[in-house]
C-alpha atoms as one frame of an Amber mdcrd trajectory, in Angstrom:
protein
   1.663  30.098 127.649  -2.095  29.611 127.295  -3.352  31.673 124.401  -0.249
  33.825 124.102   0.230  35.099 120.611   3.541  35.169 118.761   4.912  38.472
 117.458   8.135  39.472 115.736  10.504  41.977 117.286  11.757  42.900 113.817
  12.209  41.272 110.452  14.548  38.290 110.599  14.557  37.954 114.360  13.272
  35.001 116.286   9.623  35.369 117.204   8.903  36.376 120.801   5.967  35.179
 122.838   3.893  37.914 124.432   2.419  36.352 127.517  -1.268  36.704 128.360
  -1.894  37.655 131.966  -5.049  36.646 133.810  -3.009  35.947 136.952   0.048
  38.028 137.786   3.000  35.748 137.049   6.529  36.113 138.420   9.612  35.564
 136.262  11.158  32.156 137.010  14.676  31.879 138.308  16.744  28.731 137.675
  19.934  27.493 139.315  23.257  28.077 137.615  25.709  25.151 137.787  28.329
  25.422 140.501  31.193  23.090 141.370  29.621  21.920 144.662  31.791  18.832
 144.887  34.950  20.889 144.994  33.596  23.605 147.267  32.115  21.187 149.845
  34.788  18.464 149.843  35.489  17.591 153.481  32.719  19.853 154.704  29.581
  17.844 153.990  28.890  14.110 153.399  29.556  13.069 149.825  26.004  11.744
 149.373  24.559  15.109 150.492  26.806  17.019 148.105  26.000  14.742 145.183
  22.276  15.005 145.933  22.493  18.831 146.086  24.271  19.017 142.762  21.949
  16.487 141.117  18.727  18.249 142.158  20.047  21.730 141.220  21.069  20.438
 137.769  17.704  18.680 137.335  15.781  21.871 138.200  17.912  23.856 135.756
  17.700  21.408 132.877  13.936  20.780 133.154  13.151  24.512 133.441  15.363
  25.465 130.508  14.256  22.573 128.263  10.542  23.221 128.828  10.518  27.006
 129.423   9.133  26.296 132.910   6.031  24.514 131.601   6.846  21.129 133.208
   5.336  22.386 136.449   4.675  19.031 138.089   8.204  17.757 137.508   9.744
  21.035 138.649   7.584  21.107 141.768   8.638  17.570 142.717  12.324  18.383
 142.269  12.019  21.580 144.247  10.243  19.841 147.125  13.003  17.200 147.241
  15.674  19.907 147.150  13.927  21.859 149.892  13.751  18.768 152.040  17.509
  18.356 151.647  18.146  21.990 152.496  15.886  21.692 155.541  18.057  18.896
 156.905  21.153  21.008 156.366  19.861  24.111 158.146  18.453  22.100 161.052
  21.878  20.531 161.664  23.715  23.009 163.876  27.262  21.896 163.088  27.029
  21.273 159.351  29.811  23.729 158.570  28.464  24.513 155.110  27.546  28.138
 155.728  29.791  30.386 153.639  31.581  27.443 151.942  29.550  27.263 148.745
  28.283  29.774 146.184  24.633  29.291 145.165  23.971  30.929 141.813  20.645
  31.661 140.090  19.517  33.497 136.958  16.303  34.590 135.344  14.989  31.849
 133.022  15.856  32.805 129.450  18.268  35.549 130.482  21.591  35.306 128.674
  23.564  36.553 131.727  25.592  33.970 133.605  24.090  34.685 137.037  21.814
  37.279 138.565  22.040  36.040 142.145  25.131  34.740 143.912  25.201  34.079
 147.640  26.643  31.751 150.307  23.773  31.901 152.793  21.748  28.630 152.932
  18.615  30.464 154.130  18.888  32.638 151.060  18.942  29.459 148.983  15.757
  28.333 150.710  14.138  31.729 150.041  14.967  31.386 146.345  13.555  27.832
 146.188  10.273  28.715 147.922   9.998  31.847 145.798  10.272  29.648 142.694
   7.550  27.337 144.103   5.281  30.374 144.485   6.085  31.479 140.921   5.205
  28.035 139.617   1.880  28.046 141.465   1.002  31.440 139.957   2.101  30.247
 136.521  -0.087  27.143 136.748  -3.064  29.223 137.935  -2.596  31.543 134.943
  -2.386  28.516 132.640  -5.632  27.120 133.985  -7.339  30.459 133.345  -6.008
  30.763 129.780  -7.227  27.647 127.920  -5.049  26.674 124.946  -8.041  26.118
 122.632  -9.212  29.719 122.694  -9.138  31.862 119.572  -6.812  34.812 119.028
  -9.819  36.942 118.161 -10.623  39.636 120.665 -14.297  38.759 120.290 -13.799
  35.156 121.255 -15.767  33.732 124.171 -13.540  32.487 126.941 -14.775  29.273
 128.517 -13.003  28.086 131.624 -14.535  25.105 133.462 -15.636  25.418 137.061
 -13.104  22.747 138.078 -10.262  24.714 136.455 -11.356  27.868 138.241 -11.561
  26.129 141.620  -8.128  24.584 141.023  -6.793  28.068 140.179  -8.135  29.415
 143.490  -6.383  26.588 145.375  -3.128  27.431 143.583  -3.449  31.100 144.434
  -3.915  30.254 148.127  -0.894  27.958 147.943   1.210  30.732 146.348   0.059
  33.162 149.018   1.114  30.634 151.681   4.555  30.218 150.208   5.078  33.974
 150.173   3.809  34.453 153.706   6.235  31.784 154.917   9.131  33.616 153.239
   8.173  36.838 155.000   7.508  35.270 158.424  10.225  32.581 158.658  13.057
  33.517 156.293  13.340  37.293 155.799  13.346  37.790 159.561  16.689  35.925
 159.684  18.465  38.414 157.420  20.238  41.560 158.643  19.243  44.865 156.946
  22.321  44.904 154.671  21.305  41.560 153.102  17.648  42.586 152.814  18.614
  45.757 150.953  20.467  43.723 148.303  17.597  41.385 147.512  16.081  41.572
 144.021  12.917  43.646 143.694  10.592  40.650 143.589  12.095  39.297 146.839
  11.765  42.538 148.819   9.416  42.131 151.779   6.973  44.767 150.530   6.708
  43.022 147.155   6.311  39.553 148.681   3.546  40.854 150.994   1.816  42.597
 148.103   1.972  39.462 145.949   0.503  37.407 148.795  -2.429  39.801 149.321
  -3.206  40.234 145.629  -3.218  36.480 145.144  -6.059  36.314 147.682  -7.788
  39.112 145.794  -7.541  37.206 142.538  -8.873  34.086 144.245 -11.897  36.134
 145.384 -12.350  37.466 141.832 -12.541  33.890 140.524 -14.985  32.970 143.300
 -17.190  35.894 142.287 -17.168  34.583 138.747 -18.335  31.200 139.988 -21.090
  32.914 141.975 -22.250  34.824 138.904 -22.583  31.526 137.048 -24.502  29.894
 139.926 -28.262  30.214 140.115 -28.092  29.611 143.892 -25.846  32.628 144.640
 -27.810  35.630 145.941 -27.165  39.253 145.242 -25.891  39.659 148.800 -23.280
  36.917 148.271 -22.084  38.552 145.027 -21.912  41.947 146.700 -19.916  40.515
 149.606 -17.383  38.871 147.295 -17.008  42.042 145.225 -16.449  44.142 148.371
 -13.930  41.654 149.730 -12.107  41.898 146.422 -11.939  45.690 146.813 -10.436
  45.326 150.277  -7.745  42.861 149.178  -6.593  44.980 146.220  -6.760  48.163
 148.307  -4.474  46.585 150.925  -2.097  45.310 148.252  -1.905  48.721 146.584
  -1.230  50.479 149.913   1.420  47.922 150.763   3.427  48.668 147.628   2.638
  52.188 146.508   4.902  53.956 148.981   8.002  51.814 148.339  11.067  52.861
 146.366  11.082  49.612 144.300   7.922  50.623 142.367   9.890  52.953 140.097
  10.933  50.062 137.839  10.851  46.378 137.038   8.564  43.769 138.545   7.218
  46.062 141.342   6.195  48.768 138.841   4.285  46.308 136.671   2.734  44.640
 139.771   1.459  48.011 141.016  -0.213  48.699 137.664  -1.790  45.246 137.694
  -3.200  45.799 141.183  -4.591  49.223 140.272  -6.310  47.684 137.212  -7.828
  44.900 139.347  -8.786  47.376 142.082 -10.837  49.462 139.623 -12.559  46.369
 138.218 -13.380  45.136 141.735 -14.757  48.507 142.771 -16.884  48.701 139.639
 -18.342  45.241 140.497 -18.860  46.186 144.134 -20.802  49.354 143.301 -22.874
  47.540 140.740 -23.971  44.821 143.152 -24.388  47.327 145.982 -26.645  49.313
 143.672 -28.792  46.252 142.879 -29.216  45.489 146.592 -29.983  49.129 147.460
 -32.493  49.468 144.600 -34.694  46.848 146.223 -35.677  49.424 148.874 -39.041
  51.211 148.609 -37.880  54.734 149.500 -36.998  57.262 146.780 -33.588  57.756
 148.487 -32.864  54.081 147.877 -33.368  54.491 144.144 -31.248  57.646 144.029
 -28.462  55.899 145.916 -28.682  52.928 143.577 -28.354  55.172 140.488 -25.294
  56.804 142.103 -23.775  53.357 142.449 -24.539  52.369 138.833 -23.057  55.562
 137.418 -19.989  55.166 139.575 -19.612  51.572 138.381 -19.823  52.696 134.749
 -17.089  55.319 135.316 -14.853  52.858 137.123 -15.291  50.301 134.391 -14.096
  52.796 131.795 -11.096  53.708 133.945 -10.217  50.044 134.483  -9.829  49.548
 130.718  -7.241  52.371 130.613  -5.467  50.858 133.641  -5.353  47.466 131.880
  -3.715  49.077 128.854  -1.131  50.754 131.108  -0.358  47.448 132.803   0.106
  45.622 129.509   2.606  48.223 128.203   4.744  48.171 131.318   7.821  45.964
 130.646   7.898  43.050 130.213   5.036  43.639 127.722   1.996  41.382 128.291
  -1.296  40.842 126.563  -4.688  41.403 128.189  -6.953  38.371 128.094 -10.338
  38.496 126.371 -13.198  39.465 128.721 -13.869  36.516 130.999 -15.753  35.633
 134.150 -17.471  38.361 136.127 -16.005  41.245 134.077 -17.361  39.800 130.830
 -20.794  39.807 132.440 -20.455  43.240 134.020 -18.944  44.929 130.963 -22.368
  44.390 129.313 -24.616  44.867 132.353 -23.137  47.964 133.992 -23.551  50.433
 131.097 -26.989  49.006 130.302 -28.278  49.178 133.891 -26.738  52.625 134.558
 -28.469  54.100 131.522 -31.818  52.385 132.172 -31.979  53.289 135.864 -30.920
  56.893 135.326 -33.714  57.226 132.774 -36.263  55.557 135.070 -35.395  57.692
 138.092 -34.481  60.886 136.267 -37.169  62.909 138.039 -35.791  61.783 141.411
 -32.265  62.744 140.475 -33.418  66.282 139.758 -35.087  66.520 143.135 -32.140
  64.938 145.007 -29.286  66.879 143.404 -27.316  66.937 146.675 -27.587  63.165
 147.048 -25.924  62.805 143.622 -22.854  64.553 144.862 -22.257  62.024 147.638
 -21.292  58.497 146.598 -22.596  55.827 149.012 -19.966  53.964 151.010 -19.488
  50.301 150.277 -20.259  47.893 153.151 -17.302  46.470 155.061 -16.975  42.673
 155.328 -14.622  40.316 157.111 -12.258  38.716 154.572 -12.891  35.068 153.779
  -9.725  33.775 152.074  -6.540  33.051 153.945  -3.132  31.885 152.707  -2.705
  28.107 152.737  -0.455  27.206 155.656   2.978  26.110 154.532   5.661  24.364
 156.593   9.100  23.085 155.702   9.025  19.437 154.532  10.296  16.475 156.496
  14.077  16.149 156.514  15.284  13.879 153.678  16.865  10.713 154.990  20.618
  11.010 155.175  20.677  14.755 154.646  22.062  15.418 158.120  24.192  12.300
 158.499  27.941  12.439 158.872  30.317  13.524 161.576  33.803  15.020 161.365
  35.448  11.563 161.505  33.261  10.326 158.690  33.945  13.421 156.606  37.689
  13.077 157.177  37.506   9.454 156.104  35.715  10.418 152.882  38.285  13.163
 152.271  41.229  10.776 152.758  39.584   8.227 150.413  39.243  10.906 147.737
  42.887  11.900 148.213  43.998   8.263 148.048  42.025   7.665 144.839  43.454
  10.774 143.223  46.986   9.869 144.382  46.691   6.358 142.956  45.469   7.802
 139.647  48.485  10.099 139.538  50.878   7.145 140.156  49.204   5.113 137.419
  49.620   7.985 134.987  53.311   8.300 135.913  53.881   4.601 135.221  52.219
   4.936 131.827  54.397   7.887 130.985  57.506   5.783 131.757
C-alpha cells in the first residue's frame, strides 16, 4: 500500500510487504463461503438466499484477488449486501435467525474461519466494521502517494484535495464506528459482547472513532500551516483540539484488558505517539501566541512552552518507533504535513528564544518550574452521521405459502432428476 517497502522474512521466502502507516488501518475481514442455499432452504425466499450468497462470494473474491485495494468495488458490494441484510432484520417473521452460519476470516490469514456466528445483527456489525476499515485504508492510501521515494530524506507531497478527501473518509469511518456502538452492540447480551474479537470490542470501536477525528484535525492543521490566511490563533486551536481528541482516545482504551495484545495494543501505541506530537504542536503555537505579549512573564511562559515542545517532540519519535515495532510490524512515514514543519521549527525556536530571554529565565526560576496550561477549546469535528440503507427491493418478500411452494418445487425437481437417473441406469 502507498509507499510500503518490500522486505524478506528470510532467504528463499516470499517477500512480505511492510505497510506504511499515516492513518491507523484495521485488518480487513472477508466472508468465508457457506452453503447458504442448503441452510436456508424453505426458510427464506430463493431470490434472497441467492443474492446473499452472490454478494458474500463477490466480496470475498474481490478482496482476496486485490488484497483489499479495490475499495470502490468492495464498498459498492458491501452497501448492496447491507441493504439486503437491513430488509431481513426489519422483517419480524423472517425465521432466518439461528438457521445459517456466517463465517469470516482475516484477509490473508490461512485459517479457515476466525468468526462464526448465526446472529444476523452480528453479520451487520461485521459488514459495517469492514466499511470502516476500507474508509481508513483509503484515507491512508491518499496520505501515502505511490510516487514517493523510499529514501527517508524524501519530501512528501500530498495535494490539498487528497488531504481534504482523507479528512472526509476519517469522518465517515468515525460515523460507521459510532453507529456500531450505538445501534448494534446495544442489542447483544454480555456473553456475546465478551466473545467479540479485540477490534470489535466497544472500547476499541469508541477509541478508533475518536482517534479518527483526531487524525482529521491533524490533517486540517497541516492545511492551515500551508495557508497564508490561517492565523496563529487558528493553528493553536487546531493543535489543542488534536490534544483533546487523542487524550480522550487514550483514556478510553488504556484501562481495558484488551490492550495487552493484538490490535488494541498497537492502537494504544499509535494514539500515544500522536498525542505526543499533538501536544508538541500545541505548546509550540501556544508559545508563539504568548510571546506576542509585552510583559516579561509572557516571554518566560513562551520559552517554557518552546522547551516543553522540544522535549515532547523527542519523546514522540521514541513513541513512533515503539508503535512500528508492535505486531503487525509497520513502517513510519517520512515526515509530512505539520510535523515536518515543526520538526525543524521547534528546536530552532526553543534554542533561539531561550538564548534571547536567558536573563529573564534566571530571574524567573520559579516560573520555569510550572508549565503553562493549554487553552481549552470546543471540539470542531464530529462523526459523519450514518444510517442503514434503504431496503433492497424483494429482500423482505415471501410468505410461508410462497416458501413452501418453492420448497416443493425444489423437491419435485430433485425427485425428477433421481427418476431420470434410475431410467438411465436400467
